Coordinates of C-alpha atoms in Angstrom, one line a residue:
M1 CA 54.7 49.3 71.9
D2 CA 57.8 47.9 73.5
R3 CA 60.5 50.3 72.3
I4 CA 60.0 54.0 72.3
R5 CA 62.8 56.3 71.0
T6 CA 62.6 59.5 72.8
A7 CA 64.1 63.0 72.5
A8 CA 64.7 65.3 75.5
L9 CA 65.6 68.8 74.7
Q10 CA 68.2 71.3 76.0
Y11 CA 66.3 74.2 74.5
F12 CA 68.4 77.3 73.7
V13 CA 66.4 80.4 74.9
R14 CA 67.4 83.4 72.8
P15 CA 66.0 86.8 72.0
I16 CA 63.6 86.9 69.0
R17 CA 62.2 89.7 66.9
Q18 CA 59.0 87.9 65.6
F19 CA 57.0 84.9 66.3
Q20 CA 58.2 83.2 63.2
E21 CA 61.7 82.9 64.6
F22 CA 60.3 81.0 67.7
R23 CA 58.2 78.8 65.3
D24 CA 61.2 78.1 63.1
Q25 CA 63.5 77.1 66.1
T26 CA 60.8 74.7 67.5
H27 CA 59.9 73.3 64.1
G28 CA 63.5 72.5 63.4
L29 CA 63.9 70.7 66.6
V30 CA 60.7 68.5 66.0
R31 CA 61.8 67.7 62.5
T32 CA 65.2 66.6 63.7
A33 CA 63.8 64.4 66.4
A34 CA 61.4 62.9 63.9
D35 CA 64.4 62.3 61.5
Y36 CA 66.0 60.2 64.3
D37 CA 62.7 58.1 64.5
C38 CA 61.7 59.5 67.8
R39 CA 58.2 58.9 68.8
L40 CA 58.2 61.1 71.9
I41 CA 59.7 64.6 72.1
V42 CA 59.8 66.6 75.4
F43 CA 60.3 70.4 75.5
P44 CA 61.3 72.2 78.8
E45 CA 59.2 74.2 81.1
Y46 CA 58.8 77.9 80.3
F47 CA 60.8 77.6 77.0
T48 CA 58.1 80.0 75.7
V49 CA 59.6 82.9 77.7
Q50 CA 61.4 83.6 74.4
L51 CA 58.1 85.4 73.4
L52 CA 58.6 87.9 76.3
T53 CA 61.1 89.7 73.9
L54 CA 58.3 90.5 71.6
G55 CA 56.4 92.4 74.3
D56 CA 57.1 95.3 76.6
I57 CA 60.3 94.2 78.5
E58 CA 60.2 97.3 80.6
S59 CA 56.9 96.5 82.2
P60 CA 56.7 94.6 85.6
I61 CA 57.5 90.9 85.1
D62 CA 54.1 89.7 86.4
L63 CA 52.4 91.8 83.7
Q64 CA 54.8 90.5 81.1
V65 CA 54.0 86.9 82.0
R66 CA 50.3 87.6 81.7
A67 CA 50.9 89.1 78.3
L68 CA 52.7 85.7 77.4
A69 CA 49.4 84.1 77.9
D70 CA 48.0 86.0 74.9
W71 CA 50.2 83.8 72.7
T72 CA 48.6 80.5 74.0
P73 CA 46.1 79.9 71.3
E74 CA 48.7 80.4 68.5
F75 CA 51.2 78.3 70.4
I76 CA 48.7 75.4 70.7
A77 CA 47.8 75.6 67.0
M78 CA 51.5 75.5 66.1
M79 CA 52.4 72.5 68.3
S80 CA 49.3 70.5 67.1
E81 CA 50.4 71.1 63.5
F82 CA 53.9 69.9 64.4
A83 CA 52.5 66.8 66.1
R84 CA 50.4 65.9 63.0
E85 CA 53.2 66.5 60.5
S86 CA 55.8 64.5 62.5
G87 CA 53.6 61.8 63.8
C88 CA 55.2 62.1 67.2
Y89 CA 53.8 62.6 70.8
I90 CA 55.0 66.1 71.9
A91 CA 55.1 67.2 75.5
A92 CA 55.2 71.0 74.6
G93 CA 57.0 72.3 77.6
T94 CA 54.9 74.9 79.3
I95 CA 53.2 78.2 78.7
V96 CA 51.0 80.3 80.9
V97 CA 47.2 80.0 80.6
R98 CA 44.6 82.5 81.8
D99 CA 41.8 81.4 84.0
E100 CA 38.5 81.3 82.2
N101 CA 36.7 83.3 84.9
D102 CA 39.5 85.6 86.0
P103 CA 41.9 86.8 83.4
D104 CA 44.4 88.1 86.0
K105 CA 44.8 84.6 87.3
I106 CA 47.2 82.4 85.4
Y107 CA 48.4 78.7 85.4
N108 CA 51.6 77.0 84.3
E109 CA 50.4 74.3 81.7
C110 CA 52.1 71.5 79.8
F111 CA 50.2 70.6 76.7
F112 CA 50.7 66.9 75.6
F113 CA 49.9 66.4 71.9
A114 CA 49.1 63.1 70.3
P115 CA 50.2 62.4 66.6
D116 CA 46.8 63.4 65.3
G117 CA 47.1 66.8 66.9
T118 CA 44.7 66.4 69.7
Y119 CA 46.0 67.1 73.2
G120 CA 45.5 67.1 76.9
A121 CA 47.1 69.3 79.6
Q122 CA 48.9 69.0 82.9
G123 CA 49.0 72.0 85.1
K124 CA 51.9 72.6 87.6
L125 CA 50.6 71.6 91.0
H126 CA 53.3 73.2 93.3
M127 CA 54.5 76.7 92.7
T128 CA 58.0 77.8 93.7
R129 CA 58.3 80.9 95.9
F130 CA 59.4 82.9 92.8
E131 CA 56.4 81.8 90.7
R132 CA 54.0 82.4 93.5
D133 CA 55.3 85.7 94.9
V134 CA 56.7 87.4 91.8
W135 CA 55.0 86.0 88.8
R136 CA 51.7 85.5 90.7
V137 CA 51.1 82.0 89.0
S138 CA 48.4 79.8 90.6
P139 CA 48.7 76.0 91.1
R140 CA 46.3 73.5 89.5
E141 CA 44.9 70.7 91.7
R142 CA 44.5 67.5 89.5
L143 CA 47.2 65.0 88.4
Q144 CA 46.6 63.5 84.9
V145 CA 47.7 60.1 83.5
F146 CA 47.6 60.1 79.8
E147 CA 46.6 56.9 78.0
T148 CA 48.6 56.6 74.8
E149 CA 49.8 54.0 72.3
L150 CA 53.2 54.4 74.1
G151 CA 51.5 53.3 77.3
R152 CA 50.5 55.5 80.2
V153 CA 52.4 58.7 80.6
A154 CA 52.5 61.3 83.5
I155 CA 54.0 64.7 83.7
A156 CA 55.6 66.4 86.8
I157 CA 56.5 70.0 85.9
C158 CA 59.9 70.9 87.5
Y159 CA 59.2 71.5 91.2
D160 CA 56.5 68.8 91.0
A161 CA 59.1 66.2 90.7
E162 CA 60.3 66.9 94.2
F163 CA 57.0 65.5 95.7
P164 CA 57.2 61.7 95.6
E165 CA 53.5 61.3 96.2
L166 CA 52.6 62.5 92.7
A167 CA 54.9 60.1 90.7
R168 CA 53.8 57.2 93.1
A169 CA 50.2 57.9 92.4
A170 CA 50.8 57.9 88.6
A171 CA 52.8 54.7 88.8
R172 CA 49.9 53.0 90.7
Q173 CA 47.8 53.9 87.6
D174 CA 50.3 51.9 85.6
A175 CA 52.2 55.0 84.2
N176 CA 55.6 53.7 82.8
I177 CA 57.0 57.2 81.8
L178 CA 57.3 60.3 83.8
L179 CA 58.1 63.5 81.9
V180 CA 59.8 66.3 83.8
P181 CA 60.0 69.6 81.8
S182 CA 62.0 72.0 84.0
Y183 CA 63.3 75.6 84.0
T184 CA 66.1 76.3 86.5
D185 CA 68.3 79.2 86.8
D186 CA 71.3 77.8 88.7
R187 CA 73.1 74.6 89.4
Q188 CA 71.6 74.1 92.9
A189 CA 68.1 74.5 91.4
F190 CA 68.9 72.1 88.6
L191 CA 70.3 69.4 90.9
R192 CA 67.3 69.5 93.2
V193 CA 65.0 68.6 90.3
R194 CA 67.5 66.1 88.8
Y195 CA 68.2 64.2 92.0
C196 CA 64.5 64.0 92.8
A197 CA 63.6 62.9 89.3
H198 CA 66.2 60.0 89.6
A199 CA 64.6 59.0 92.9
R200 CA 61.2 58.9 91.2
A201 CA 62.7 56.6 88.5
I202 CA 64.2 54.2 91.1
E203 CA 61.4 54.1 93.7
N204 CA 58.6 53.7 91.0
Q205 CA 60.5 51.6 88.5
M206 CA 59.6 54.0 85.6
F207 CA 61.5 55.8 83.0
V208 CA 61.9 59.5 83.7
V209 CA 62.6 62.1 80.8
C210 CA 64.0 65.4 81.9
S211 CA 64.3 68.5 79.6
G212 CA 65.7 71.9 80.4
T213 CA 66.5 75.4 79.1
V214 CA 69.8 76.9 78.3
G215 CA 70.9 80.2 77.0
S216 CA 69.6 83.6 78.3
L217 CA 67.5 86.7 77.7
P218 CA 69.8 89.4 79.1
M219 CA 67.3 92.1 78.5
V220 CA 64.6 90.4 80.7
P221 CA 66.3 90.2 84.2
A222 CA 63.9 87.8 85.8
V223 CA 64.6 85.1 83.2
S224 CA 68.2 86.0 82.2
L225 CA 69.9 83.0 83.7
N226 CA 69.4 79.3 82.8
Y227 CA 71.1 76.0 83.9
G228 CA 70.0 73.0 82.1
Q229 CA 70.9 69.4 81.3
A230 CA 68.5 67.0 79.6
S231 CA 68.5 63.3 80.6
I232 CA 66.6 60.1 80.3
L233 CA 66.8 58.2 83.6
T234 CA 66.1 54.5 84.4
P235 CA 65.6 52.3 87.5
S236 CA 68.8 51.0 89.1
D237 CA 68.9 47.3 88.2
F238 CA 70.8 45.0 85.9
P239 CA 68.8 45.3 82.7
F240 CA 69.2 49.1 82.7
A241 CA 72.1 51.5 82.3
R242 CA 74.9 50.9 85.0
D243 CA 74.4 54.3 86.7
G244 CA 70.7 54.6 85.9
I245 CA 71.3 57.2 83.2
L246 CA 70.2 56.1 79.7
A247 CA 71.4 59.4 78.2
E248 CA 72.3 62.9 79.2
G249 CA 73.5 66.1 77.6
I250 CA 76.5 68.4 78.3
P251 CA 75.2 71.0 80.8
N252 CA 74.3 74.4 79.3
Q253 CA 74.8 73.5 75.6
E254 CA 72.1 73.6 73.0
S255 CA 71.4 69.9 72.2
M256 CA 68.9 67.1 71.9
V257 CA 69.3 63.9 74.1
I258 CA 68.0 60.7 72.4
G259 CA 67.4 57.2 74.0
E260 CA 65.3 54.2 73.6
L261 CA 62.9 53.2 76.3
N262 CA 62.3 49.4 76.6
I263 CA 58.9 49.1 78.1
R264 CA 59.0 45.2 78.1
V265 CA 62.1 45.3 80.3
L266 CA 60.6 47.8 82.6
R267 CA 57.5 45.9 83.1
A268 CA 59.5 42.7 83.9
S269 CA 61.5 44.6 86.4
R270 CA 58.4 45.6 88.4
T271 CA 57.7 41.9 89.0
R272 CA 61.1 40.2 88.7
G273 CA 63.6 42.9 89.6
T274 CA 66.3 42.5 92.1
V275 CA 64.0 44.7 94.2
T276 CA 60.4 45.6 93.5
P277 CA 59.9 48.9 95.3
L278 CA 56.6 49.8 93.5
R279 CA 54.9 46.5 94.4
D280 CA 56.4 46.4 97.9
S281 CA 55.2 50.0 98.6
R282 CA 51.5 48.9 98.8
N283 CA 51.4 49.0 102.5
S284 CA 53.9 51.8 103.0
G285 CA 51.2 54.4 103.2
E286 CA 49.4 52.5 106.1
I287 CA 52.8 52.1 107.9
A288 CA 53.6 55.8 107.6
S289 CA 50.3 56.6 109.2
R290 CA 51.3 54.8 112.4
V291 CA 54.4 56.7 113.5
D292 CA 55.9 56.0 117.0
V293 CA 58.1 58.6 118.7
V294 CA 60.5 56.7 120.9
A295 CA 62.8 58.5 123.4
L296 CA 66.1 57.0 124.0
P297 CA 67.9 58.8 127.0
L298 CA 71.6 58.8 126.5
P299 CA 73.9 57.3 129.2
K300 CA 75.7 60.0 131.1
S301 CA 79.0 59.0 129.5
F302 CA 77.7 60.0 126.1
R303 CA 75.9 63.2 126.9
S304 CA 79.1 65.3 126.3
V305 CA 80.6 64.2 123.0
P306 CA 83.7 66.1 122.2
P307 CA 83.4 68.1 119.0
R308 CA 85.0 66.8 115.8
P309 CA 88.3 68.6 115.4
R310 CA 88.2 71.2 112.6
R311 CA 90.9 71.3 110.0
K312 CA 93.5 73.9 111.1
V313 CA 93.8 76.9 108.8
V314 CA 96.7 79.3 109.0
L315 CA 96.9 82.8 107.4
R316 CA 100.1 84.1 105.8
N317 CA 101.5 86.4 103.2
V318 CA 101.5 85.2 99.6
T319 CA 104.5 83.7 98.0
E320 CA 105.2 83.0 94.1
A321 CA 104.6 79.3 95.0
D322 CA 101.0 80.2 95.9
F323 CA 100.2 81.5 92.3
P324 CA 98.8 78.1 90.9
G325 CA 96.7 77.5 94.0
I326 CA 95.3 81.2 93.9
R327 CA 94.4 80.6 90.2
E328 CA 92.7 77.3 90.9
L329 CA 90.8 79.0 93.7
G330 CA 89.7 81.7 91.3
R331 CA 88.4 79.2 88.8
L332 CA 86.3 77.6 91.6
V333 CA 84.8 80.8 93.0
Y334 CA 84.4 82.6 89.7
P335 CA 83.8 79.9 87.0
N336 CA 82.7 82.5 84.4
I337 CA 85.6 85.0 84.9
V338 CA 89.2 84.6 83.8
P339 CA 91.2 84.1 87.0
W340 CA 94.2 86.2 88.0
T341 CA 97.4 85.6 85.8
D342 CA 100.9 84.9 87.3
E343 CA 101.9 88.2 85.8
Q344 CA 99.2 90.1 87.7
L345 CA 99.9 88.2 91.0
G346 CA 103.6 89.0 90.6
E347 CA 102.8 92.7 90.2
H348 CA 100.6 92.6 93.3
L349 CA 103.3 90.9 95.4
K350 CA 106.0 93.4 94.1
R351 CA 104.0 96.5 94.8
F352 CA 102.4 95.6 98.1
P353 CA 103.4 92.3 99.6
Q354 CA 101.6 93.1 103.0
G355 CA 98.3 93.3 101.2
Q356 CA 98.3 89.8 99.7
L357 CA 97.3 87.0 102.0
V358 CA 96.3 83.3 101.7
A359 CA 94.5 81.1 104.1
V360 CA 96.1 77.6 104.0
E361 CA 95.0 74.3 105.4
E362 CA 98.0 73.4 107.5
E363 CA 97.9 69.6 107.1
S364 CA 97.4 69.4 103.3
G365 CA 98.8 72.8 102.2
L366 CA 95.6 73.4 100.2
I367 CA 94.8 77.2 99.6
V368 CA 91.3 77.7 100.9
G369 CA 91.1 81.5 101.0
Y370 CA 92.7 84.5 99.5
C371 CA 92.6 88.3 99.9
S372 CA 94.3 91.0 97.9
G373 CA 94.4 94.7 98.2
L374 CA 96.2 97.9 97.5
I375 CA 96.4 101.5 98.9
I376 CA 94.7 104.2 97.0
H377 CA 94.2 108.0 97.2
W378 CA 90.4 107.9 97.6
D379 CA 89.9 111.6 97.0
R380 CA 91.0 111.1 93.4
Y381 CA 88.0 108.8 92.7
D382 CA 84.3 109.2 92.7
H383 CA 82.0 106.7 94.4
G384 CA 80.8 105.2 91.1
Q385 CA 84.3 104.1 89.9
S386 CA 84.5 100.6 88.3
W387 CA 86.7 97.7 89.8
A388 CA 88.9 98.2 86.8
S389 CA 89.5 101.8 87.5
L390 CA 90.2 101.2 91.2
T391 CA 92.8 98.5 90.4
A392 CA 94.3 99.9 87.2
N393 CA 92.8 96.9 85.2
G394 CA 94.0 94.5 87.8
T395 CA 97.7 95.6 87.7
Y396 CA 97.7 97.7 90.9
A397 CA 99.8 100.2 89.1
N398 CA 97.8 102.9 91.0
H399 CA 99.1 101.6 94.4
D400 CA 99.9 104.8 96.4
P401 CA 101.4 104.1 99.8
V402 CA 102.7 107.7 100.1
H403 CA 99.5 109.8 99.5
G404 CA 96.9 107.2 100.0
K405 CA 95.1 106.6 103.2
S406 CA 92.5 104.0 102.0
L407 CA 93.0 100.2 101.7
F408 CA 91.1 99.0 98.7
A409 CA 89.9 95.4 99.1
A410 CA 90.2 94.3 95.5
D411 CA 89.5 90.6 95.9
V412 CA 88.6 88.0 98.6
M413 CA 87.7 84.3 97.9
V414 CA 86.9 81.4 100.1
R415 CA 87.0 77.9 98.6
P416 CA 83.7 76.2 98.2
G417 CA 83.2 73.7 101.1
M418 CA 85.1 76.0 103.5
Q419 CA 82.6 78.8 103.4
G420 CA 80.8 79.4 106.7
R421 CA 83.9 78.2 108.7
G422 CA 85.2 81.6 109.7
V423 CA 87.8 81.7 106.9
G424 CA 86.3 84.9 105.3
K425 CA 85.9 86.5 108.6
R426 CA 89.6 85.9 109.5
L427 CA 90.7 87.2 106.1
Y428 CA 88.8 90.4 106.7
R429 CA 90.0 90.9 110.1
Q430 CA 93.7 90.2 109.6
G431 CA 94.1 91.0 105.9
R432 CA 91.9 94.1 106.0
F433 CA 91.1 95.7 109.4
A434 CA 94.3 94.8 111.3
L435 CA 96.5 95.8 108.3
A436 CA 94.8 99.1 108.1
K437 CA 95.4 99.8 111.8
Q438 CA 98.9 98.7 111.4
L439 CA 99.7 101.1 108.6
G440 CA 97.6 103.9 110.1
L441 CA 95.1 104.0 107.2
K442 CA 91.9 105.8 107.5
R443 CA 89.5 103.3 106.0
V444 CA 89.0 100.0 104.2
L445 CA 87.0 100.3 101.0
A446 CA 85.4 97.6 98.9
G447 CA 82.9 97.1 96.0
S448 CA 80.4 94.6 97.1
R449 CA 79.0 92.8 94.0
L450 CA 75.1 92.7 94.5
R451 CA 75.0 89.0 93.9
G452 CA 71.4 88.6 94.7
Y453 CA 70.1 91.6 92.9
H454 CA 69.1 89.6 89.6
R455 CA 66.2 87.9 91.5
H456 CA 64.7 91.4 92.3
A457 CA 66.0 93.6 89.3
D458 CA 62.5 93.5 87.6
R459 CA 60.8 95.2 90.5
M460 CA 63.3 97.3 92.3
S461 CA 66.3 99.7 91.6
P462 CA 69.7 98.7 93.0
E463 CA 69.3 101.5 95.5
D464 CA 66.1 100.1 96.8
Y465 CA 67.6 96.6 96.9
V466 CA 70.5 97.8 99.1
V467 CA 68.1 99.6 101.5
E468 CA 66.1 96.3 101.9
V469 CA 69.4 94.4 102.6
L470 CA 70.5 97.1 105.1
H471 CA 67.3 96.7 107.0
R472 CA 67.5 92.9 106.8
R473 CA 64.3 92.5 104.9
L474 CA 66.4 90.9 102.1
K475 CA 69.6 88.8 102.3
D476 CA 72.4 89.4 99.8
P477 CA 75.0 86.5 99.6
T478 CA 78.0 89.0 99.8
L479 CA 76.7 92.4 101.1
S480 CA 74.9 90.9 104.1
F481 CA 78.1 89.2 105.3
Q482 CA 80.2 92.4 104.8
L483 CA 77.6 94.5 106.9
T484 CA 78.1 92.0 109.8
Q485 CA 81.9 92.7 109.6
G486 CA 81.3 96.4 110.3
F487 CA 81.2 97.9 106.7
R488 CA 78.7 100.6 105.8
V489 CA 77.3 101.5 102.4
L490 CA 78.4 104.8 100.8
A491 CA 77.0 104.6 97.3
I492 CA 76.1 102.4 94.3
A493 CA 78.5 101.9 91.5
E494 CA 76.6 101.2 88.3
N495 CA 79.2 99.5 86.1
Y496 CA 81.5 98.2 88.8
F497 CA 82.0 94.8 87.2
Q498 CA 81.2 94.0 83.6
G499 CA 79.8 90.7 82.4
D500 CA 78.3 89.7 85.8
P501 CA 74.7 88.5 85.3
E502 CA 74.0 88.1 89.0
S503 CA 74.6 91.8 90.0
R504 CA 73.7 93.3 86.6
G505 CA 77.0 95.2 87.0
Y506 CA 75.9 96.9 90.2
A507 CA 78.0 97.0 93.4
A508 CA 77.6 98.7 96.8
V509 CA 80.6 100.9 97.6
I510 CA 81.2 99.9 101.2
E511 CA 83.6 101.4 103.8
W512 CA 85.0 100.3 107.1
L513 CA 86.5 103.2 109.2
N514 CA 89.5 103.0 111.4
D515 CA 88.3 104.6 114.6
E516 CA 91.8 105.4 115.7
V517 CA 92.2 107.8 112.6
A518 CA 88.8 108.7 111.2
T519 CA 87.2 112.0 112.0
D520 CA 83.5 113.1 112.3
E521 CA 83.6 114.4 108.9
D522 CA 84.7 111.0 107.6
R523 CA 81.8 109.4 109.3
A524 CA 79.3 111.9 107.8
Q525 CA 80.2 111.0 104.2
G526 CA 78.0 108.8 102.1
D527 CA 74.5 108.8 100.7
P528 CA 72.0 109.3 103.6
R529 CA 69.6 106.8 102.2
F530 CA 72.1 104.0 103.2
R531 CA 72.5 105.1 106.8
V532 CA 71.0 102.7 109.5
E533 CA 70.3 103.7 112.9
G534 CA 72.6 101.7 115.4
G535 CA 75.1 100.7 112.6
S536 CA 75.2 97.8 110.3
G537 CA 76.8 95.2 112.5
D538 CA 79.8 94.5 114.7
R539 CA 82.8 96.8 114.3
G540 CA 86.0 95.0 113.3

């Protein structure tokens, strides 16, 4: 078969109340693909986690995943029926399967169905740390190449696409198509798989079909986030798409991506292409086994290379002309949250101009950082207050420079690409600590969104998570940095920031004390569970 119309799914994971809903959603997608004359349909890895919402979502996630395996026989029967009905080959994403001899041992399997309903299976060969350590999924050990009327097909499940040896071995067995069902929770994870999948298409001169999940299951923390974009990728040569992308979807939208694979053109490219990497790689393994390490001593004149000059960044107070740049920065840092409005920024500037700072790249004038705060009367609030309460819904109408002795750090942002260059540290030291000392304030307070908590929410409370971060057994993207700046944790706020899937709404209430003003009584405050011998980090 020279031309194979193929459908790759961006499957929308949503809560369900009964198995029939899952069946109807899956059936509808198969029928739609068949209506478009597709012969090959690819579902994503772990799209079957929808079925978790039919079980005990309060139990530990590794037990929930094992319960998911109980649906496997019904799932296989369902997909076999859909393959027979549609006359299509269906790569049925993945579902967990119990080991025949040890029911506590599970594998991540992709069942590949032929139009007559028969099937083979490819198990995932490399486990991510999350699968191995949290879900306790075991790897399979064999790579399969499936002989079909479409030609030979191989499957690399998500992380497996990042290991070039697997796809090369399949290509050497004359596989023309590599299927990559994936399940990724953020953009970085998605791009790791996508970039590697495209590399596999180029180096092996094969078509690569990627499918992914979108949507969420907010009641199951371990699987609540999805970032997906389906695509059909080609080699990079004249007969193919100019960018090597035959088709792709819009990220994170429920959709089906359809493209036609021309196998005759692909085979011709393997022998008559501009380059022929698959053929020319026959002796690359032998070459790679003979690696020479060659020492090249540098001449004395090169041993001390001057460091590349960094772009100079200056800190100054906010002006009205900065409002568009601050709003743009907010969209980059918080893409899912509505940024500050000009009206809000104007109120902040009017009420407390000293507390509003920007970090500006001197040469270009680009705003690369921002911090904003207000003075509050801390005794009027309890430790569990939300961000909205502490900022009067972002208006700073509660700014109290007369009675207040606490600087509340309402917002700090650093432009992506400038993080790790000391901008955040300068904002804290000048816009927080130096300002507090200048005004004779007792403390700097902040709510630290627990941005890494979603990865551990299924197995520990937010309090336990913070304790692990305090003792450096875990690293949180925000709190860990703030601890190095001299903050300490006072308490946990449960509903600090609504609509934040990373933190589940939780924040650590943190405090930096001005040693020139604070008393022993001030230092004794806070939940004793969060006290760490020797302090949390450097004092600012």
